[in-house]
Amino acid sequence: MLRLLCITAHPDDEAGGFGGSLLLYHNRGVETFVTCLTPGQAARHRGNAASGEELASLRRQEFARSCELLKVKHGEVLDYPDAGLDKLNFYSVVEGLVRRIRQIRPHVVLTFGSEGGVTAHPDHSMASLFATAAFHWAGRSNRFIEQVEKEKLEPHQAQKLYYATADFILPDRQPVSLPPATATIDIAEYFEKKIEAFKQHTTQAPLFPLFEGRMRKGRPVEKFHLVASSTPREIAYETDLLAGVVE
Ligand SMILES: [Zn+2]
């Protein structure tokens, strides 16, 4: 059984950035996991929430409904502060992600690029940096050694790390420098479900027309950049995130 772990920053990232691929790989028999670092309590769009706490609770429920539609085996929302990931202790966030990687033992890890995706959100950038360090350090027996010795967690080296990327930038935002795509995943079969999953995030409803309009303008694909591979290789354009992955 192959396993795929997706590390995101906010509820709705899992659907907007990775939804088609999560569904596609589920349908291919892969167990999928999502770890979302914040409950999104600092969002501009707040539904009817009267407080950050209330918004966090609503968004956790929306995340659960989205993960259900995307057939995610286990989705979790951690409690780090939305819009505050850049102020956290790097080592301690990475420690938590390394623990998850050593527990879940994914073959492939997906996250944002360090630019923060097309929105350049600093939380996306930080999710990328945390996830990248965790991908590498989870496999080393001399990193977070207390997990290995006291918690009896075996080091685990996932085989591939991908950053989500795109072949467009948003016209009304400052430009971002996206990682070049090295993989294009055809999600045509899952396109409508991806949009439906995004729309489970009803507190973010003002974003729906923008998101859907952008999605329907391009081809139904998700693009990724291969960042790291446990097997040394030359870059080759891929149409499958599991290419070369062994159980
Ligand atoms: Zn986000």
PDB file of C-alpha atoms and ligand atoms in Angstrom:
ATOM      1  CA  MET A   1       0.000   0.000   0.000  1.00  0.00           C
ATOM      2  CA  LEU A   2       1.499   3.335  -1.073  1.00  0.00           C
ATOM      3  CA  ARG A   3       0.979   6.445   1.047  1.00  0.00           C
ATOM      4  CA  LEU A   4       0.971  10.127   0.105  1.00  0.00           C
ATOM      5  CA  LEU A   5       1.208  12.998   2.605  1.00  0.00           C
ATOM      6  CA  CYS A   6       0.230  16.548   1.735  1.00  0.00           C
ATOM      7  CA  ILE A   7       1.377  19.376   4.051  1.00  0.00           C
ATOM      8  CA  THR A   8      -0.624  22.609   3.764  1.00  0.00           C
ATOM      9  CA  ALA A   9      -1.153  25.852   5.696  1.00  0.00           C
ATOM     10  CA  HIS A  10      -4.900  26.629   5.661  1.00  0.00           C
ATOM     11  CA  PRO A  11      -8.174  24.747   5.374  1.00  0.00           C
ATOM     12  CA  ASP A  12      -9.054  25.041   1.617  1.00  0.00           C
ATOM     13  CA  ASP A  13      -5.414  24.603   0.450  1.00  0.00           C
ATOM     14  CA  GLU A  14      -5.959  20.826   0.298  1.00  0.00           C
ATOM     15  CA  ALA A  15      -8.783  21.259  -2.226  1.00  0.00           C
ATOM     16  CA  GLY A  16      -7.502  24.296  -4.135  1.00  0.00           C
ATOM     17  CA  GLY A  17      -3.898  23.163  -4.471  1.00  0.00           C
ATOM     18  CA  PHE A  18      -3.980  19.395  -4.347  1.00  0.00           C
ATOM     19  CA  GLY A  19      -7.617  18.201  -4.556  1.00  0.00           C
ATOM     20  CA  GLY A  20      -7.462  16.559  -7.975  1.00  0.00           C
ATOM     21  CA  SER A  21      -4.290  14.637  -7.188  1.00  0.00           C
ATOM     22  CA  LEU A  22      -5.565  13.547  -3.764  1.00  0.00           C
ATOM     23  CA  LEU A  23      -8.636  12.021  -5.427  1.00  0.00           C
ATOM     24  CA  LEU A  24      -6.731  10.536  -8.339  1.00  0.00           C
ATOM     25  CA  TYR A  25      -4.233   8.747  -6.111  1.00  0.00           C
ATOM     26  CA  HIS A  26      -6.954   7.576  -3.735  1.00  0.00           C
ATOM     27  CA  ASN A  27      -8.650   5.986  -6.750  1.00  0.00           C
ATOM     28  CA  ARG A  28      -5.378   4.304  -7.611  1.00  0.00           C
ATOM     29  CA  GLY A  29      -5.324   2.665  -4.177  1.00  0.00           C
ATOM     30  CA  VAL A  30      -2.972   5.103  -2.451  1.00  0.00           C
ATOM     31  CA  GLU A  31      -3.672   6.063   1.172  1.00  0.00           C
ATOM     32  CA  THR A  32      -3.725   9.856   1.337  1.00  0.00           C
ATOM     33  CA  PHE A  33      -3.056  12.064   4.362  1.00  0.00           C
ATOM     34  CA  VAL A  34      -3.318  15.834   4.819  1.00  0.00           C
ATOM     35  CA  THR A  35      -1.679  17.817   7.607  1.00  0.00           C
ATOM     36  CA  CYS A  36      -2.865  21.432   7.652  1.00  0.00           C
ATOM     37  CA  LEU A  37      -0.772  23.623   9.952  1.00  0.00           C
ATOM     38  CA  THR A  38      -3.345  26.284  10.913  1.00  0.00           C
ATOM     39  CA  PRO A  39      -7.129  26.396  11.339  1.00  0.00           C
ATOM     40  CA  GLY A  40      -7.248  29.571   9.239  1.00  0.00           C
ATOM     41  CA  GLN A  41      -8.484  31.868  11.983  1.00  0.00           C
ATOM     42  CA  ALA A  42      -6.931  35.021  10.456  1.00  0.00           C
ATOM     43  CA  ALA A  43      -8.785  34.788   7.122  1.00  0.00           C
ATOM     44  CA  ARG A  44     -10.186  37.978   5.582  1.00  0.00           C
ATOM     45  CA  HIS A  45     -13.450  36.167   4.809  1.00  0.00           C
ATOM     46  CA  ARG A  46     -15.028  35.079   8.078  1.00  0.00           C
ATOM     47  CA  GLY A  47     -18.567  33.897   7.322  1.00  0.00           C
ATOM     48  CA  ASN A  48     -20.693  34.645  10.382  1.00  0.00           C
ATOM     49  CA  ALA A  49     -17.915  33.891  12.861  1.00  0.00           C
ATOM     50  CA  ALA A  50     -17.833  36.337  15.759  1.00  0.00           C
ATOM     51  CA  SER A  51     -14.288  35.488  16.826  1.00  0.00           C
ATOM     52  CA  GLY A  52     -11.095  33.861  15.622  1.00  0.00           C
ATOM     53  CA  GLU A  53     -11.927  30.829  17.731  1.00  0.00           C
ATOM     54  CA  GLU A  54     -15.326  30.457  16.163  1.00  0.00           C
ATOM     55  CA  LEU A  55     -13.871  30.831  12.671  1.00  0.00           C
ATOM     56  CA  ALA A  56     -11.239  28.199  13.472  1.00  0.00           C
ATOM     57  CA  SER A  57     -13.943  25.795  14.581  1.00  0.00           C
ATOM     58  CA  LEU A  58     -16.042  26.410  11.436  1.00  0.00           C
ATOM     59  CA  ARG A  59     -13.030  25.973   9.199  1.00  0.00           C
ATOM     60  CA  ARG A  60     -12.067  22.696  10.896  1.00  0.00           C
ATOM     61  CA  GLN A  61     -15.536  21.384  10.037  1.00  0.00           C
ATOM     62  CA  GLU A  62     -15.227  22.632   6.460  1.00  0.00           C
ATOM     63  CA  PHE A  63     -11.837  20.938   6.172  1.00  0.00           C
ATOM     64  CA  ALA A  64     -13.336  17.659   7.398  1.00  0.00           C
ATOM     65  CA  ARG A  65     -16.124  17.839   4.785  1.00  0.00           C
ATOM     66  CA  SER A  66     -13.622  18.647   2.024  1.00  0.00           C
ATOM     67  CA  CYS A  67     -11.365  15.746   3.073  1.00  0.00           C
ATOM     68  CA  GLU A  68     -14.378  13.444   3.062  1.00  0.00           C
ATOM     69  CA  LEU A  69     -15.176  14.412  -0.550  1.00  0.00           C
ATOM     70  CA  LEU A  70     -11.526  14.033  -1.511  1.00  0.00           C
ATOM     71  CA  LYS A  71     -11.466  10.573   0.128  1.00  0.00           C
ATOM     72  CA  VAL A  72      -8.526  11.527   2.328  1.00  0.00           C
ATOM     73  CA  LYS A  73      -7.772   8.662   4.707  1.00  0.00           C
ATOM     74  CA  HIS A  74      -6.696  10.975   7.524  1.00  0.00           C
ATOM     75  CA  GLY A  75      -6.871  14.765   7.496  1.00  0.00           C
ATOM     76  CA  GLU A  76      -5.816  16.857  10.487  1.00  0.00           C
ATOM     77  CA  VAL A  77      -5.727  20.556  11.270  1.00  0.00           C
ATOM     78  CA  LEU A  78      -2.994  21.555  13.713  1.00  0.00           C
ATOM     79  CA  ASP A  79      -3.242  24.532  16.008  1.00  0.00           C
ATOM     80  CA  TYR A  80      -0.515  26.867  14.782  1.00  0.00           C
ATOM     81  CA  PRO A  81      -1.509  30.517  14.269  1.00  0.00           C
ATOM     82  CA  ASP A  82      -2.801  31.509  10.842  1.00  0.00           C
ATOM     83  CA  ALA A  83      -0.704  34.360   9.380  1.00  0.00           C
ATOM     84  CA  GLY A  84       1.924  33.605  12.029  1.00  0.00           C
ATOM     85  CA  LEU A  85       3.895  30.596  10.804  1.00  0.00           C
ATOM     86  CA  ASP A  86       6.953  32.755  10.073  1.00  0.00           C
ATOM     87  CA  LYS A  87       7.196  33.718  13.762  1.00  0.00           C
ATOM     88  CA  LEU A  88       7.272  30.144  15.108  1.00  0.00           C
ATOM     89  CA  ASN A  89      10.252  28.176  16.317  1.00  0.00           C
ATOM     90  CA  PHE A  90      11.433  26.413  13.161  1.00  0.00           C
ATOM     91  CA  TYR A  91      12.944  23.441  14.973  1.00  0.00           C
ATOM     92  CA  SER A  92       9.837  22.653  17.003  1.00  0.00           C
ATOM     93  CA  VAL A  93       7.416  22.811  14.028  1.00  0.00           C
ATOM     94  CA  VAL A  94       9.738  20.575  12.006  1.00  0.00           C
ATOM     95  CA  GLU A  95       9.945  18.172  14.936  1.00  0.00           C
ATOM     96  CA  GLY A  96       6.160  17.748  14.851  1.00  0.00           C
ATOM     97  CA  LEU A  97       6.180  17.138  11.087  1.00  0.00           C
ATOM     98  CA  VAL A  98       9.084  14.683  11.368  1.00  0.00           C
ATOM     99  CA  ARG A  99       7.056  12.737  13.967  1.00  0.00           C
ATOM    100  CA  ARG A 100       4.101  12.573  11.552  1.00  0.00           C
ATOM    101  CA  ILE A 101       6.314  11.440   8.675  1.00  0.00           C
ATOM    102  CA  ARG A 102       7.846   8.742  10.879  1.00  0.00           C
ATOM    103  CA  GLN A 103       4.352   7.608  11.926  1.00  0.00           C
ATOM    104  CA  ILE A 104       2.584   7.794   8.536  1.00  0.00           C
ATOM    105  CA  ARG A 105       5.647   6.647   6.546  1.00  0.00           C
ATOM    106  CA  PRO A 106       4.599   8.264   3.252  1.00  0.00           C
ATOM    107  CA  HIS A 107       6.238   7.311  -0.038  1.00  0.00           C
ATOM    108  CA  VAL A 108       5.557  10.766  -1.536  1.00  0.00           C
ATOM    109  CA  VAL A 109       5.223  14.180   0.152  1.00  0.00           C
ATOM    110  CA  LEU A 110       3.484  17.182  -1.443  1.00  0.00           C
ATOM    111  CA  THR A 111       3.566  20.785  -0.278  1.00  0.00           C
ATOM    112  CA  PHE A 112       3.766  24.354  -1.574  1.00  0.00           C
ATOM    113  CA  GLY A 113       6.804  25.961  -3.166  1.00  0.00           C
ATOM    114  CA  SER A 114       8.870  28.297  -1.029  1.00  0.00           C
ATOM    115  CA  GLU A 115       7.505  31.303  -2.962  1.00  0.00           C
ATOM    116  CA  GLY A 116       4.148  30.545  -1.335  1.00  0.00           C
ATOM    117  CA  GLY A 117       2.187  29.517  -4.424  1.00  0.00           C
ATOM    118  CA  VAL A 118       0.442  31.926  -6.796  1.00  0.00           C
ATOM    119  CA  THR A 119      -0.871  33.910  -3.807  1.00  0.00           C
ATOM    120  CA  ALA A 120       2.649  34.124  -2.268  1.00  0.00           C
ATOM    121  CA  HIS A 121       1.075  33.703   1.170  1.00  0.00           C
ATOM    122  CA  PRO A 122       3.868  33.689   3.794  1.00  0.00           C
ATOM    123  CA  ASP A 123       2.179  30.733   5.546  1.00  0.00           C
ATOM    124  CA  HIS A 124       2.464  28.730   2.326  1.00  0.00           C
ATOM    125  CA  SER A 125       6.157  29.618   2.128  1.00  0.00           C
ATOM    126  CA  MET A 126       6.672  28.492   5.704  1.00  0.00           C
ATOM    127  CA  ALA A 127       4.724  25.250   5.166  1.00  0.00           C
ATOM    128  CA  SER A 128       7.134  24.597   2.284  1.00  0.00           C
ATOM    129  CA  LEU A 129      10.239  25.247   4.382  1.00  0.00           C
ATOM    130  CA  PHE A 130       8.996  23.194   7.358  1.00  0.00           C
ATOM    131  CA  ALA A 131       7.895  20.312   5.120  1.00  0.00           C
ATOM    132  CA  THR A 132      11.152  20.319   3.172  1.00  0.00           C
ATOM    133  CA  ALA A 133      13.283  20.074   6.318  1.00  0.00           C
ATOM    134  CA  ALA A 134      10.950  17.413   7.734  1.00  0.00           C
ATOM    135  CA  PHE A 135      11.139  15.370   4.500  1.00  0.00           C
ATOM    136  CA  HIS A 136      14.934  15.235   4.763  1.00  0.00           C
ATOM    137  CA  TRP A 137      15.350  14.982   8.531  1.00  0.00           C
ATOM    138  CA  ALA A 138      12.701  12.281   9.114  1.00  0.00           C
ATOM    139  CA  GLY A 139      15.013   9.844   7.358  1.00  0.00           C
ATOM    140  CA  ARG A 140      18.078  10.547   9.470  1.00  0.00           C
ATOM    141  CA  SER A 141      18.663   8.617  12.676  1.00  0.00           C
ATOM    142  CA  ASN A 142      20.686  11.518  14.131  1.00  0.00           C
ATOM    143  CA  ARG A 143      17.848  14.063  13.819  1.00  0.00           C
ATOM    144  CA  PHE A 144      15.223  14.268  16.582  1.00  0.00           C
ATOM    145  CA  ILE A 145      16.982  11.325  18.119  1.00  0.00           C
ATOM    146  CA  GLU A 146      14.631  11.347  21.155  1.00  0.00           C
ATOM    147  CA  GLN A 147      11.780  10.250  18.839  1.00  0.00           C
ATOM    148  CA  VAL A 148      13.898   7.295  17.752  1.00  0.00           C
ATOM    149  CA  GLU A 149      15.094   6.345  21.219  1.00  0.00           C
ATOM    150  CA  LYS A 150      12.170   7.223  23.503  1.00  0.00           C
ATOM    151  CA  GLU A 151       9.151   7.017  21.171  1.00  0.00           C
ATOM    152  CA  LYS A 152      10.558   4.069  19.222  1.00  0.00           C
ATOM    153  CA  LEU A 153       9.822   5.762  15.901  1.00  0.00           C
ATOM    154  CA  GLU A 154      11.973   4.452  13.076  1.00  0.00           C
ATOM    155  CA  PRO A 155      13.551   7.032  10.767  1.00  0.00           C
ATOM    156  CA  HIS A 156      11.679   7.200   7.474  1.00  0.00           C
ATOM    157  CA  GLN A 157      12.893   8.561   4.158  1.00  0.00           C
ATOM    158  CA  ALA A 158      10.015   9.309   1.786  1.00  0.00           C
ATOM    159  CA  GLN A 159      10.998   8.706  -1.840  1.00  0.00           C
ATOM    160  CA  LYS A 160       9.874  11.939  -3.477  1.00  0.00           C
ATOM    161  CA  LEU A 161       9.102  15.524  -2.468  1.00  0.00           C
ATOM    162  CA  TYR A 162       7.038  17.744  -4.755  1.00  0.00           C
ATOM    163  CA  TYR A 163       6.111  21.412  -4.631  1.00  0.00           C
ATOM    164  CA  ALA A 164       2.804  22.442  -6.167  1.00  0.00           C
ATOM    165  CA  THR A 165       3.291  24.930  -8.969  1.00  0.00           C
ATOM    166  CA  ALA A 166       1.331  26.567 -11.768  1.00  0.00           C
ATOM    167  CA  ASP A 167       1.745  27.841 -15.319  1.00  0.00           C
ATOM    168  CA  PHE A 168       0.126  31.186 -14.556  1.00  0.00           C
ATOM    169  CA  ILE A 169       0.451  34.070 -12.134  1.00  0.00           C
ATOM    170  CA  LEU A 170      -2.455  36.074 -10.774  1.00  0.00           C
ATOM    171  CA  PRO A 171      -2.780  39.300 -12.783  1.00  0.00           C
ATOM    172  CA  ASP A 172      -3.863  41.521  -9.881  1.00  0.00           C
ATOM    173  CA  ARG A 173      -1.048  40.484  -7.514  1.00  0.00           C
ATOM    174  CA  GLN A 174       2.646  41.148  -7.254  1.00  0.00           C
ATOM    175  CA  PRO A 175       4.531  38.649  -9.417  1.00  0.00           C
ATOM    176  CA  VAL A 176       5.895  35.450  -7.859  1.00  0.00           C
ATOM    177  CA  SER A 177       8.737  33.201  -9.010  1.00  0.00           C
ATOM    178  CA  LEU A 178       7.224  29.748  -9.277  1.00  0.00           C
ATOM    179  CA  PRO A 179       9.220  26.520  -9.477  1.00  0.00           C
ATOM    180  CA  PRO A 180       9.245  25.193 -13.063  1.00  0.00           C
ATOM    181  CA  ALA A 181       6.763  22.350 -13.531  1.00  0.00           C
ATOM    182  CA  THR A 182       8.362  18.925 -13.859  1.00  0.00           C
ATOM    183  CA  ALA A 183       5.104  16.970 -13.599  1.00  0.00           C
ATOM    184  CA  THR A 184       1.635  17.556 -14.995  1.00  0.00           C
ATOM    185  CA  ILE A 185      -1.170  15.481 -13.509  1.00  0.00           C
ATOM    186  CA  ASP A 186      -4.322  15.131 -15.577  1.00  0.00           C
ATOM    187  CA  ILE A 187      -7.217  15.572 -13.151  1.00  0.00           C
ATOM    188  CA  ALA A 188     -10.018  15.904 -15.744  1.00  0.00           C
ATOM    189  CA  GLU A 189     -11.934  13.022 -14.170  1.00  0.00           C
ATOM    190  CA  TYR A 190     -11.809  14.679 -10.725  1.00  0.00           C
ATOM    191  CA  PHE A 191     -12.122  18.319 -11.734  1.00  0.00           C
ATOM    192  CA  GLU A 192     -15.753  18.874 -10.658  1.00  0.00           C
ATOM    193  CA  LYS A 193     -15.167  17.090  -7.345  1.00  0.00           C
ATOM    194  CA  LYS A 194     -12.163  19.314  -6.681  1.00  0.00           C
ATOM    195  CA  ILE A 195     -14.334  22.405  -7.157  1.00  0.00           C
ATOM    196  CA  GLU A 196     -17.045  20.848  -4.982  1.00  0.00           C
ATOM    197  CA  ALA A 197     -14.456  20.145  -2.254  1.00  0.00           C
ATOM    198  CA  PHE A 198     -13.249  23.753  -2.394  1.00  0.00           C
ATOM    199  CA  LYS A 199     -16.854  24.882  -1.978  1.00  0.00           C
ATOM    200  CA  GLN A 200     -17.162  22.980   1.292  1.00  0.00           C
ATOM    201  CA  HIS A 201     -15.193  25.914   2.719  1.00  0.00           C
ATOM    202  CA  THR A 202     -18.319  28.049   2.925  1.00  0.00           C
ATOM    203  CA  THR A 203     -16.762  30.724   5.163  1.00  0.00           C
ATOM    204  CA  GLN A 204     -14.562  31.461   2.124  1.00  0.00           C
ATOM    205  CA  ALA A 205     -17.520  31.788  -0.257  1.00  0.00           C
ATOM    206  CA  PRO A 206     -16.444  35.246  -1.568  1.00  0.00           C
ATOM    207  CA  LEU A 207     -13.412  33.447  -3.092  1.00  0.00           C
ATOM    208  CA  PHE A 208     -15.493  30.877  -4.994  1.00  0.00           C
ATOM    209  CA  PRO A 209     -16.077  32.881  -8.224  1.00  0.00           C
ATOM    210  CA  LEU A 210     -12.387  33.813  -8.436  1.00  0.00           C
ATOM    211  CA  PHE A 211     -11.248  30.240  -7.792  1.00  0.00           C
ATOM    212  CA  GLU A 212     -13.749  28.598 -10.094  1.00  0.00           C
ATOM    213  CA  GLY A 213     -13.189  31.149 -12.860  1.00  0.00           C
ATOM    214  CA  ARG A 214      -9.431  30.612 -12.710  1.00  0.00           C
ATOM    215  CA  MET A 215      -9.830  26.807 -12.643  1.00  0.00           C
ATOM    216  CA  ARG A 216     -12.202  26.688 -15.604  1.00  0.00           C
ATOM    217  CA  LYS A 217      -9.953  28.948 -17.664  1.00  0.00           C
ATOM    218  CA  GLY A 218      -7.034  26.494 -17.738  1.00  0.00           C
ATOM    219  CA  ARG A 219      -6.703  22.814 -18.551  1.00  0.00           C
ATOM    220  CA  PRO A 220      -7.872  20.408 -15.803  1.00  0.00           C
ATOM    221  CA  VAL A 221      -4.391  19.636 -14.536  1.00  0.00           C
ATOM    222  CA  GLU A 222      -2.324  20.057 -11.381  1.00  0.00           C
ATOM    223  CA  LYS A 223       1.345  20.868 -11.814  1.00  0.00           C
ATOM    224  CA  PHE A 224       4.240  19.967  -9.548  1.00  0.00           C
ATOM    225  CA  HIS A 225       7.977  20.423  -9.277  1.00  0.00           C
ATOM    226  CA  LEU A 226      10.101  17.464  -8.173  1.00  0.00           C
ATOM    227  CA  VAL A 227      12.307  18.869  -5.427  1.00  0.00           C
ATOM    228  CA  ALA A 228      13.996  15.790  -4.025  1.00  0.00           C
ATOM    229  CA  SER A 229      14.260  12.104  -4.801  1.00  0.00           C
ATOM    230  CA  SER A 230      15.699   9.344  -2.619  1.00  0.00           C
ATOM    231  CA  THR A 231      17.104   7.780  -5.794  1.00  0.00           C
ATOM    232  CA  PRO A 232      19.579  10.015  -7.613  1.00  0.00           C
ATOM    233  CA  ARG A 233      18.130  10.799 -11.040  1.00  0.00           C
ATOM    234  CA  GLU A 234      18.181  13.282 -13.862  1.00  0.00           C
ATOM    235  CA  ILE A 235      15.145  15.453 -14.165  1.00  0.00           C
ATOM    236  CA  ALA A 236      12.542  13.900 -16.470  1.00  0.00           C
ATOM    237  CA  TYR A 237       9.136  15.299 -17.231  1.00  0.00           C
ATOM    238  CA  GLU A 238       6.502  13.226 -15.427  1.00  0.00           C
ATOM    239  CA  THR A 239       2.771  12.651 -15.696  1.00  0.00           C
ATOM    240  CA  ASP A 240       2.587  10.490 -12.559  1.00  0.00           C
ATOM    241  CA  LEU A 241       3.796  11.426  -9.054  1.00  0.00           C
ATOM    242  CA  LEU A 242       4.384   7.725  -8.357  1.00  0.00           C
ATOM    243  CA  ALA A 243       6.727   7.223 -11.326  1.00  0.00           C
ATOM    244  CA  GLY A 244       9.696   5.235 -10.038  1.00  0.00           C
ATOM    245  CA  VAL A 245       8.238   4.877  -6.528  1.00  0.00           C
ATOM    246  CA  VAL A 246       8.505   1.404  -5.000  1.00  0.00           C
ATOM    247  CA  GLU A 247       6.493  -0.080  -2.114  1.00  0.00           C
TER     248      GLU A 247
HETATM  249 ZN    ZN B   1      -3.662  28.914   1.982  1.00  0.00          ZN
END
